[in-house]
Coordinates of C-alpha atoms and ligand atoms in Angstrom, one line a residue:
X184 CA 353.2 7.0 126.9
X185 CA 353.1 10.2 125.0
X186 CA 351.2 11.0 122.0
X187 CA 353.6 12.2 119.5
X188 CA 351.3 12.9 116.5
X189 CA 350.7 16.5 115.3
X190 CA 347.8 17.4 113.1
X191 CA 350.2 17.8 110.1
X192 CA 350.8 14.1 110.3
X193 CA 347.2 13.4 109.4
X194 CA 347.6 15.1 106.1
X195 CA 343.9 14.9 105.1
X196 CA 343.6 15.2 101.5
X197 CA 340.3 17.0 101.1
X198 CA 340.8 18.0 97.5
X199 CA 338.9 15.2 95.8
X200 CA 336.1 14.9 98.3
X201 CA 332.7 16.4 97.9
X202 CA 331.2 18.9 100.2
X203 CA 329.3 16.3 102.1
X204 CA 332.5 14.1 102.6
X205 CA 334.3 17.2 104.0
X206 CA 331.6 17.8 106.3
X207 CA 331.5 14.3 107.7
X208 CA 335.3 14.2 108.3
X209 CA 335.1 17.7 109.7
X210 CA 332.5 16.7 112.3
X211 CA 334.0 13.3 113.2
X212 CA 337.7 13.5 112.1
X213 CA 340.1 11.5 114.2
X214 CA 342.1 14.0 116.2
X215 CA 345.9 13.4 116.4
X216 CA 345.6 12.5 120.1
X217 CA 343.0 9.7 119.2
X218 CA 345.5 7.8 117.0
X219 CA 347.7 5.4 118.9
X220 CA 351.3 6.3 118.4
X221 CA 353.6 4.7 121.0
X222 CA 357.1 5.4 120.0
X223 CA 358.2 9.0 120.6
X224 CA 361.7 8.2 119.0
X225 CA 360.3 7.1 115.6
X226 CA 358.2 8.8 113.1
X227 CA 354.9 6.8 112.6
X228 CA 354.5 4.9 109.4
X229 CA 351.7 6.5 107.5
X230 CA 349.3 4.5 105.4
X231 CA 347.1 6.0 102.7
X232 CA 343.4 5.1 103.0
X233 CA 341.4 5.2 99.7
X234 CA 337.6 5.5 99.4
X235 CA 335.8 2.3 98.0
X236 CA 333.0 4.7 96.9
X237 CA 335.0 7.5 95.2
X238 CA 338.4 6.0 94.7
X239 CA 340.0 9.1 96.1
X240 CA 342.4 9.2 99.0
X241 CA 340.5 9.9 102.3
X242 CA 343.6 10.4 104.4
X243 CA 346.8 9.1 105.7
X244 CA 346.7 7.5 109.0
X245 CA 349.5 6.3 111.2
X246 CA 350.0 2.6 111.8
X247 CA 351.6 1.1 114.9
X248 CA 354.1 -1.7 115.1
X249 CA 353.5 -5.1 116.8
X250 CA 356.2 -4.2 119.3
X251 CA 354.1 -1.1 120.4
X252 CA 350.9 -3.0 121.1
X253 CA 351.8 -3.8 124.7
X254 CA 352.0 -0.2 125.5
X255 CA 348.5 0.3 124.4
X256 CA 347.2 -2.5 126.3
X257 CA 349.1 -1.2 129.5
X258 CA 347.2 2.1 129.1
X259 CA 343.9 0.2 128.6
X260 CA 344.6 -1.8 131.7
X261 CA 345.0 1.3 133.8
X262 CA 341.8 2.9 132.5
X263 CA 339.9 -0.3 132.7
X264 CA 340.6 -0.5 136.4
X265 CA 338.7 2.8 137.1
X266 CA 335.9 1.7 134.6
X267 CA 335.4 -1.7 136.3
X268 CA 334.9 0.2 139.6
X269 CA 332.4 2.6 138.0
X270 CA 328.9 1.9 139.1
X271 CA 326.8 0.1 136.5
X272 CA 324.1 2.7 136.5
X273 CA 326.8 5.3 135.6
X274 CA 328.0 3.0 132.7
X275 CA 324.4 2.9 131.4
X276 CA 324.0 6.6 131.6
X277 CA 327.2 7.1 129.6
X278 CA 326.3 4.4 127.1
X279 CA 322.7 5.8 126.5
X280 CA 324.4 9.3 126.1
X281 CA 326.4 7.5 123.3
X282 CA 323.3 6.4 121.7
X283 CA 321.9 10.0 121.6
X284 CA 325.2 11.3 120.1
X285 CA 325.2 8.7 117.5
X286 CA 321.6 9.4 116.6
X287 CA 322.5 13.1 116.4
X288 CA 325.4 12.6 114.1
X289 CA 324.1 9.8 112.1
X290 CA 324.2 11.4 108.7
X291 CA 328.0 12.1 109.1
X292 CA 328.4 8.5 110.3
X293 CA 326.5 7.2 107.2
X294 CA 328.8 9.3 105.0
X295 CA 331.9 7.8 106.6
X296 CA 330.8 4.2 106.4
X297 CA 329.6 4.7 102.7
X298 CA 332.8 6.5 101.9
X299 CA 335.2 3.9 103.2
X300 CA 333.2 0.7 102.4
X301 CA 331.4 1.7 99.2
X302 CA 328.0 0.2 100.3
X303 CA 324.6 1.9 99.6
X304 CA 323.2 4.4 102.0
X305 CA 320.2 1.9 103.1
X306 CA 322.7 -0.7 104.1
X307 CA 324.9 1.8 105.9
X308 CA 321.9 2.8 107.9
X309 CA 321.3 -0.7 109.0
X310 CA 324.7 -0.3 110.8
X311 CA 323.7 2.9 112.6
X312 CA 320.3 1.1 113.6
X313 CA 322.1 -1.9 114.8
X314 CA 324.7 0.0 116.9
X315 CA 322.0 2.0 118.6
X316 CA 319.7 -1.0 119.2
X317 CA 322.6 -3.0 120.7
X318 CA 323.9 -0.3 122.9
X319 CA 320.5 0.4 124.2
X320 CA 319.8 -3.2 124.9
X321 CA 323.0 -3.7 126.8
X322 CA 322.7 -0.3 128.6
X323 CA 319.2 -1.2 129.8
X324 CA 319.8 -5.0 130.6
X325 CA 323.3 -5.3 131.8
X326 CA 322.6 -4.4 135.4
X327 CA 320.1 -7.2 135.6
X328 CA 322.2 -9.8 133.8
X329 CA 325.3 -9.0 135.6
X330 CA 323.9 -8.6 139.2
X331 CA 325.4 -11.1 141.5
X332 CA 323.0 -14.0 141.9
X333 CA 322.2 -16.3 144.9
X334 CA 321.8 -20.0 144.1
X335 CA 321.2 -23.1 146.1
X336 CA 324.4 -23.9 148.2
X337 CA 326.1 -27.2 149.0
X338 CA 324.2 -27.6 152.3
X339 CA 320.7 -26.3 152.3
X340 CA 320.2 -23.2 154.7
X341 CA 323.9 -23.6 155.8
X342 CA 325.7 -22.6 152.7
X343 CA 325.0 -19.3 151.2
X344 CA 326.2 -19.3 147.5
X345 CA 326.6 -16.3 145.2
X346 CA 327.7 -16.0 141.6
X347 CA 329.6 -12.9 140.6
X348 CA 330.4 -11.6 137.2
X349 CA 333.9 -10.1 137.2
X350 CA 335.2 -8.0 134.0
X351 CA 337.8 -9.8 132.1
X352 CA 340.0 -6.7 132.0
X353 CA 341.1 -5.6 128.4
X354 CA 339.2 -7.0 125.5
X355 CA 340.9 -7.1 122.2
X356 CA 338.6 -6.7 119.2
X357 CA 339.6 -7.6 115.7
X358 CA 337.1 -6.5 113.2
X359 CA 336.5 -6.8 109.4
X360 CA 335.7 -4.2 106.8
X361 CA 332.2 -5.3 105.7
X362 CA 330.2 -3.8 108.6
X363 CA 332.9 -1.2 109.8
X364 CA 330.6 0.6 112.2
X365 CA 328.6 -2.4 113.7
X366 CA 331.4 -4.8 114.0
X367 CA 333.6 -2.1 115.7
X368 CA 331.0 -0.8 118.1
X369 CA 328.4 -3.5 119.0
X370 CA 330.8 -6.0 120.5
X371 CA 332.8 -3.2 122.2
X372 CA 329.7 -1.7 123.8
X373 CA 328.7 -5.0 125.4
X374 CA 332.3 -5.4 126.7
X375 CA 332.3 -1.9 128.0
X376 CA 328.9 -2.4 129.9
X377 CA 330.5 -5.5 131.4
X378 CA 333.3 -3.3 132.9
X379 CA 336.1 -3.8 130.4
X380 CA 338.3 -1.5 128.5
X381 CA 338.8 -1.9 124.7
X382 CA 341.6 -2.2 122.2
X383 CA 340.2 -2.5 118.7
X384 CA 342.0 -3.3 115.4
X385 CA 339.8 -2.5 112.7
X386 CA 340.4 -3.9 109.1
X387 CA 343.1 -1.8 107.6
X388 CA 340.7 -0.7 104.8
X389 CA 338.1 0.7 107.0
X390 CA 339.5 2.5 110.1
X391 CA 337.3 5.6 110.0
X392 CA 334.0 4.2 111.2
X393 CA 336.0 2.8 114.3
X394 CA 337.6 6.2 114.8
X395 CA 334.2 8.0 114.4
X396 CA 332.9 5.5 117.1
X397 CA 335.8 6.5 119.4
X398 CA 334.9 10.2 118.8
X399 CA 331.3 9.8 119.5
X400 CA 332.0 7.8 122.7
X401 CA 334.3 10.3 124.0
X402 CA 331.9 13.3 123.1
X403 CA 329.2 11.3 124.9
X404 CA 331.3 11.5 128.1
X405 CA 332.9 7.9 128.1
X406 CA 336.4 8.0 129.6
X407 CA 339.0 9.1 127.1
X408 CA 340.8 6.0 125.8
X409 CA 338.5 3.5 127.2
X410 CA 338.0 2.5 123.6
X411 CA 341.4 2.6 121.8
X412 CA 342.0 2.0 118.0
X413 CA 345.1 0.6 116.6
X414 CA 345.8 0.7 113.0
X415 CA 348.0 -1.8 111.1
X416 CA 348.0 -5.3 109.5
X417 CA 346.2 -8.2 111.3
X418 CA 349.3 -10.5 110.7
X419 CA 351.5 -8.0 112.5
X420 CA 349.2 -6.9 115.3
X421 CA 347.2 -10.1 115.9
X422 CA 349.9 -12.0 117.9
X423 CA 350.8 -9.1 120.2
X424 CA 347.1 -8.3 120.8
X425 CA 346.4 -11.9 121.9
X426 CA 349.6 -11.9 123.9
X427 CA 348.3 -8.9 125.9
X428 CA 344.4 -9.1 125.9
X429 CA 342.3 -10.9 128.6
X430 CA 339.8 -11.9 126.0
X431 CA 339.7 -11.8 122.1
X432 CA 336.5 -11.0 120.1
X433 CA 337.2 -11.7 116.5
X434 CA 334.9 -11.4 113.4
X435 CA 336.2 -12.3 110.0
X436 CA 337.1 -15.3 107.8
X437 CA 337.1 -18.9 109.2
X438 CA 340.7 -19.2 108.0
X439 CA 341.9 -16.3 110.1
X440 CA 339.5 -17.5 113.1
X441 CA 341.5 -20.7 113.2
X442 CA 344.8 -18.9 113.4
X443 CA 343.6 -16.8 116.3
X444 CA 341.9 -19.7 118.1
X445 CA 345.2 -21.6 118.1
X446 CA 347.0 -18.4 119.6
X447 CA 344.3 -17.7 122.1
X448 CA 344.2 -21.4 123.1
X449 CA 348.1 -21.3 123.7
X450 CA 347.5 -18.2 125.9
X451 CA 344.5 -19.8 127.6
X452 CA 342.3 -16.7 127.1
X453 CA 338.7 -16.8 126.2
X454 CA 338.0 -16.2 122.4
X455 CA 334.8 -15.5 120.5
X456 CA 334.6 -15.8 116.7
X457 CA 332.0 -14.8 114.3
X458 CA 333.1 -16.3 111.0
X459 CA 332.2 -17.2 107.5
X460 CA 329.1 -18.8 106.0
X461 CA 327.5 -20.2 102.8
X462 CA 324.0 -19.4 103.9
X463 CA 320.9 -20.9 102.3
X464 CA 317.3 -20.2 101.9
X465 CA 314.5 -22.7 101.4
X466 CA 311.5 -21.6 99.4
X467 CA 308.8 -24.2 100.2
X468 CA 306.0 -25.1 97.8
X469 CA 303.5 -23.0 99.8
X470 CA 305.7 -19.9 100.1
X471 CA 304.1 -16.4 99.5
X472 CA 305.7 -15.7 96.2
X473 CA 305.9 -11.9 96.2
X474 CA 306.9 -11.5 99.7
X475 CA 309.5 -14.2 99.4
X476 CA 311.0 -12.8 96.2
X477 CA 311.4 -9.3 97.8
X478 CA 312.9 -10.9 101.0
X479 CA 315.2 -13.0 99.0
X480 CA 316.6 -9.9 97.1
X481 CA 317.3 -8.0 100.4
X482 CA 318.9 -11.2 101.9
X483 CA 321.2 -11.9 98.8
X484 CA 322.2 -8.3 98.0
X485 CA 322.3 -6.0 101.1
X486 CA 325.6 -4.5 101.4
X487 CA 326.4 -5.8 97.9
X488 CA 326.3 -9.3 99.2
X489 CA 329.2 -8.6 101.6
X490 CA 327.1 -9.5 104.6
X491 CA 328.2 -12.5 106.5
X492 CA 324.6 -13.6 107.0
X493 CA 323.5 -12.9 103.3
X494 CA 322.2 -15.7 101.3
X495 CA 324.3 -17.5 98.5
X496 CA 322.1 -20.5 97.9
X497 CA 318.3 -20.7 97.4
X498 CA 316.6 -24.2 97.2
X499 CA 313.2 -23.7 95.6
X500 CA 310.5 -26.4 95.5
X501 CA 309.7 -27.6 92.0
X502 CA 306.0 -26.8 92.4
X503 CA 306.9 -23.0 93.0
X504 CA 309.9 -22.6 90.7
X505 CA 308.0 -21.3 87.7
X506 CA 306.4 -18.5 89.8
X507 CA 309.1 -17.6 92.3
X508 CA 312.2 -17.5 89.9
X509 CA 310.6 -14.7 87.5
X510 CA 309.3 -12.7 90.6
X511 CA 312.8 -12.9 92.1
X512 CA 314.7 -12.0 88.7
X513 CA 312.3 -9.1 88.0
X514 CA 313.3 -7.5 91.3
X515 CA 317.0 -8.2 90.9
X516 CA 317.1 -6.7 87.5
X517 CA 315.4 -3.6 88.8
X518 CA 318.1 -3.1 91.4
X519 CA 319.9 0.4 91.1
X520 CA 323.6 0.0 91.2
X521 CA 325.2 3.3 92.0
X522 CA 328.3 4.7 93.6
X523 CA 326.6 7.5 95.3
X524 CA 325.6 8.8 98.8
X525 CA 321.9 8.9 97.5
X526 CA 319.3 7.0 99.4
X527 CA 318.1 5.7 96.0
X528 CA 320.9 3.3 95.3
X529 CA 320.1 -0.4 96.0
X530 CA 323.7 -1.6 95.8
X531 CA 327.1 0.0 95.8
X532 CA 330.5 -1.0 94.5
X533 CA 332.5 -3.7 96.1
X534 CA 335.2 -3.0 98.7
X535 CA 338.3 -3.8 96.6
X536 CA 339.7 -5.4 93.4
X537 CA 340.3 -8.7 95.3
X538 CA 336.5 -9.0 96.1
X539 CA 335.7 -8.3 92.4
X540 CA 338.1 -11.0 91.2
X541 CA 336.6 -13.5 93.7
X542 CA 333.1 -12.8 92.3
X543 CA 334.2 -12.9 88.7
X544 CA 336.2 -16.1 89.4
X545 CA 333.2 -17.9 90.9
X546 CA 330.9 -16.9 87.9
X547 CA 333.6 -17.8 85.2
X548 CA 334.3 -21.0 86.7
X549 CA 330.6 -22.0 87.1
X550 CA 329.8 -20.9 83.5
X551 CA 332.8 -22.7 82.1
X552 CA 331.4 -25.9 83.7
X553 CA 327.8 -25.5 82.6
X554 CA 326.0 -23.0 84.8
X555 CA 323.6 -20.4 83.4
X556 CA 323.6 -16.7 84.3
X557 CA 320.0 -15.6 84.8
X558 CA 320.8 -12.0 85.8
X559 CA 323.8 -9.7 86.0
X560 CA 327.2 -11.5 85.7
X561 CA 329.5 -8.5 84.9
X562 CA 331.0 -5.2 86.1
X563 CA 329.4 -1.9 85.2
X564 CA 332.6 0.2 84.6
X565 CA 330.6 3.4 83.9
X566 CA 329.5 3.5 87.6
X567 CA 332.9 2.1 89.2
X568 CA 335.6 -0.3 88.4
X569 CA 334.2 -2.4 91.2
X570 CA 330.4 -2.1 90.6
X571 CA 329.2 -5.6 90.0
X572 CA 325.7 -6.3 89.0
X573 CA 323.7 -8.5 91.3
X574 CA 324.1 -11.9 89.7
X575 CA 322.0 -15.0 89.7
X576 CA 323.0 -18.4 88.6
X577 CA 321.3 -21.7 88.0
X578 CA 322.4 -25.2 87.0
X579 CA 325.2 -25.2 89.5
X580 CA 327.0 -28.4 90.4
X581 CA 329.2 -29.6 93.1
X582 CA 332.4 -29.4 91.0
X583 CA 331.8 -25.5 90.8
X584 CA 333.6 -23.2 93.1
X585 CA 330.5 -21.4 93.9
X586 CA 328.7 -24.6 95.0
X587 CA 330.5 -24.8 98.3
X588 CA 332.9 -21.9 98.7
X589 CA 331.7 -18.5 100.3
X590 CA 331.7 -15.8 97.6
X591 CA 331.0 -12.9 100.0
X592 CA 329.5 -10.7 97.0
X593 CA 326.5 -10.1 95.0
X594 CA 326.1 -13.8 93.7
X595 CA 323.5 -16.3 94.5
X596 CA 322.7 -19.8 93.0
X597 CA 319.1 -21.1 92.6
X598 CA 318.6 -24.8 93.0
X599 CA 315.3 -26.8 92.2
X600 CA 314.3 -29.4 94.7
X601 CA 311.7 -32.0 94.9
X602 CA 310.9 -32.0 98.6
X603 CA 311.4 -30.2 102.0
X604 CA 313.7 -33.3 102.9
X605 CA 315.9 -32.8 99.9
X606 CA 316.2 -29.1 100.7
X607 CA 317.1 -29.6 104.2
X608 CA 319.8 -32.1 103.4
X609 CA 321.3 -29.8 100.8
X610 CA 321.1 -26.8 103.2
X611 CA 323.2 -28.9 105.8
X612 CA 325.6 -30.3 103.3
X613 CA 328.3 -27.7 104.1
X614 CA 330.9 -27.2 106.7
X615 CA 329.5 -23.7 107.4
X616 CA 326.4 -23.1 109.7
X617 CA 325.8 -19.3 110.0
X618 CA 322.4 -18.2 108.9
X619 CA 319.4 -19.7 107.1
X620 CA 315.8 -19.0 106.0
X621 CA 312.7 -20.8 105.3
X622 CA 309.7 -19.2 103.5
X623 CA 306.3 -20.9 104.0
X624 CA 302.7 -20.2 104.6
X625 CA 302.6 -23.1 107.2
X626 CA 304.6 -21.8 110.2
X627 CA 304.2 -25.1 112.1
X628 CA 306.0 -27.0 109.4
X629 CA 308.7 -24.2 108.9
X630 CA 309.3 -24.2 112.5
X631 CA 309.7 -27.9 112.7
X632 CA 312.2 -27.8 109.8
X633 CA 314.0 -24.9 111.4
X634 CA 315.2 -27.1 114.3
X635 CA 316.8 -29.4 111.8
X636 CA 318.8 -26.8 110.1
X637 CA 322.4 -26.8 111.2
X638 CA 322.8 -23.1 111.6
X639 CA 323.1 -20.6 114.4
X640 CA 320.2 -18.5 113.2
X641 CA 317.1 -19.5 111.2
X642 CA 314.7 -16.9 109.8
X643 CA 311.2 -17.8 108.9
X644 CA 309.6 -15.6 106.3
X645 CA 312.5 -13.2 106.4
X646 CA 316.2 -13.4 105.2
X647 CA 318.2 -12.3 108.1
X648 CA 317.0 -9.2 109.7
X649 CA 314.4 -11.1 112.0
X650 CA 317.0 -13.1 113.7
X651 CA 319.8 -10.6 113.6
X652 CA 317.5 -7.8 114.9
X653 CA 316.3 -10.1 117.9
X654 CA 319.0 -8.8 120.1
X655 CA 317.6 -10.5 123.3
X656 CA 318.5 -13.8 121.5
X657 CA 322.2 -14.9 120.9
X658 CA 323.5 -14.9 117.5
X659 CA 326.5 -17.0 116.4
X660 CA 327.6 -19.9 114.0
X661 CA 327.7 -23.6 114.0
X662 CA 330.3 -25.6 112.6
X663 CA 333.2 -23.6 110.8
X664 CA 331.0 -20.4 111.2
X665 CA 332.0 -19.5 114.7
X666 CA 332.5 -20.1 118.4
X667 CA 330.4 -18.4 121.1
X668 CA 327.8 -15.6 120.5
X669 CA 327.0 -11.9 120.2
X670 CA 323.7 -10.6 121.4
X671 CA 321.6 -11.6 124.3
X672 CA 322.8 -12.7 127.7
X673 CA 325.5 -14.8 126.1
X674 CA 327.0 -11.7 124.3
X675 CA 327.5 -10.0 127.6
X676 CA 328.4 -12.7 130.1
X677 CA 331.4 -13.9 127.9
X678 CA 333.1 -10.6 128.8
X679 CA 333.3 -11.6 132.5
X680 CA 334.9 -14.3 134.5
X681 CA 332.1 -16.1 136.5
X682 CA 333.0 -16.5 140.1
X683 CA 331.3 -18.4 142.8
X684 CA 331.5 -17.3 146.4
X685 CA 330.2 -19.7 149.0
X686 CA 329.8 -18.8 152.6
X687 CA 329.5 -21.7 155.0
X688 CA 327.5 -21.0 158.2
X689 CA 327.6 -22.7 161.8
X690 CA 329.6 -25.8 160.8
X691 CA 332.2 -26.7 158.1
X692 CA 331.4 -29.4 155.6
X693 CA 332.8 -32.8 156.5
X694 CA 332.5 -35.4 159.1
X695 CA 332.2 -34.1 162.6
X696 CA 334.8 -35.7 165.0
X697 CA 332.2 -37.1 167.3
X698 CA 330.3 -38.9 164.6
X699 CA 333.3 -40.5 162.6
X700 CA 333.7 -40.9 158.9
X701 CA 331.5 -44.0 158.5
X702 CA 328.5 -42.7 160.3
X703 CA 328.8 -39.3 158.3
X704 CA 329.0 -41.3 155.0
X705 CA 325.7 -43.1 156.2
X706 CA 324.0 -39.6 156.9
X707 CA 325.0 -38.4 153.5
X708 CA 323.9 -41.7 151.8
X709 CA 320.5 -41.5 153.5
X710 CA 320.1 -37.8 152.3
X711 CA 321.0 -38.9 148.7
X712 CA 318.3 -41.7 148.8
X713 CA 315.8 -39.2 150.2
X714 CA 316.6 -36.8 147.4
X715 CA 315.9 -39.6 144.9
X716 CA 312.7 -40.8 146.7
X717 CA 311.0 -37.4 147.2
X718 CA 312.4 -35.8 144.0
X719 CA 314.0 -32.9 146.1
Ligands
NAP998 P1 339.9 -11.6 107.4 O1 340.8 -11.7 106.3 O2 339.8 -12.7 108.4 O3 340.1 -10.3 108.3 C1 339.3 -9.9 109.3 C2 340.2 -9.0 110.3 O4 341.2 -9.9 110.7 C3 340.9 -7.8 109.7 O5 340.9 -6.9 110.7 C4 342.3 -8.5 109.4 O6 343.2 -7.3 109.4 C5 342.5 -9.3 110.5 N1 343.5 -10.4 110.4 C6 343.9 -10.9 109.1 N2 344.8 -11.7 109.4 C7 345.0 -11.9 110.8 C8 346.0 -12.7 111.5 N3 346.8 -13.6 111.1 N4 345.8 -12.4 112.9 C9 345.0 -11.4 113.5 N5 344.1 -10.6 112.7 C10 344.2 -10.9 111.3 O7 338.4 -11.5 106.9 P2 337.9 -10.9 105.5 O8 338.0 -11.9 104.4 O9 338.5 -9.6 105.3 O10 336.3 -10.6 106.0 C11 335.4 -11.2 105.4 C12 335.0 -12.5 106.1 O11 334.5 -12.2 107.4 C13 333.9 -13.4 105.4 O12 334.3 -14.8 105.5 C14 332.7 -13.2 106.2 O13 331.7 -14.1 106.3 C15 333.3 -13.0 107.6 N6 332.4 -12.2 108.5 C16 331.7 -12.9 109.5 C17 330.8 -12.1 110.3 C18 330.1 -12.9 111.3 O14 329.4 -12.2 112.2 N7 329.9 -14.1 111.4 C19 330.6 -10.8 110.1 C20 331.3 -10.1 109.1 C21 332.1 -10.9 108.4 P3 343.8 -6.7 108.1 O15 343.0 -7.0 106.9 O16 343.9 -5.2 108.4 O17 345.3 -7.2 107.9

């Protein structure tokens, strides 16, 4: 395969960018050779990418066709073979060097995230933090987790049994736009530490963070093209990726997750899915009001509410309603909505017009059916055409769209409840099960409630960061919110095929000829009884 792009194909349009934007792209610009182009005969189709923050064109990037995907995977497979044979301590050294490179370049990376996604800088920093923490965790722990392990064999002493973790090969990753750095890099790093190569398809709206990751990895010394990025629509590239990958890691909507699950099932390859949610928070009667109000604001509106684990429902005990609601609303109304790269902004514009329409549709539908707007409820066009105020609703009923559908924007509904039991049953009354939170002064009660919540993560006295940041523990969804996990041991081992090697010593297993089948069965039977009797 040859790389056919020249720098002129990239056609960066710097004119409308501010100085800082130019600096970020200058330092982490995708080089022509970083962009997958596979057909030397045809000119690549260029797609214009627009900034969600400034509305200016960032650049034109080449897309690839579905028919070209196989070539990218062939290249990945070749590179992957050498990588799988690389000592895990060398992999660790290179991934730690990637962490150092990311930390050094983090300001430029923040610019790129904000620029293509529109989120506020504080939320963008959470992505850098997450990638650094995840990469460090897997760099430091992969050797221990993936070391071959000896376990009890079929016949005590005579069978020596070992479990090996074999890299899958090429892992295809399909990621969304809402956390363009985290969801491109963190899953990839785990797969890389497990000895795989990567082909990543980022969301078409946010390819630059993914390309920045590639640049940073290669600058840190990871093999060129161990991590490849293909740009194009999911509908076109998804099928060919599944056709060629040894494992698929998908993050996105439950609807797309189902499509990919069907295709991966047909291909009999492993599939991991982190999907949508309608996350809920419980404010118990004894909750610490000010802390809970501050935590709820962060949990509802980080990344403009375009966070899979953000809260869209809050169930508040009637005894604390009159204290919690004003404290929460005061903070919501104080939030700074800006389209800027300044650290002072609390919330930024939404990613695109479709997201704005979805939020507006949920609000309008609810209001038409009797809901009340307690805060926000509209755009602020002086800031941006997609700058939506953080919005709080109450009097929401089951016939309203916002009641059960994921909004994925800066919109939360408040519900008054009479008891913990009622709160729990309402939290669980959804097909989703991604994240949840309970605020209470009584940790014992909160913990006993947590185990009854049907969600993959439950935060006590926090909204999402406590569980998400606990990277030694798995994170994933119940019900329609996902399959499998990221983080922890589970998030690494899934990128391997688990193999058992059993070595039999002295005698094979089976009836010795001189003893005969019947006597042999008697020996085995005596052994089974002894096991039961002496609890062996
Ligand atoms: P989406 O439509 O499912 O898109 C996500 C990715 O899938 C994009 O790269 C998209 O590519 C690609 N895609 C779309 N159709 C495809 C197909 N038929 N085959 C293969 N790939 C396909 O998701 P979204 O609505 O943009 O993202 C928001 C959703 O993601 C929300 O529901 C949110 O809760 C969820 N999410 C979940 C997590 C989690 O960890 N659980 C994290 C973040 C987001 P193109 O758009 O480029 O075509």
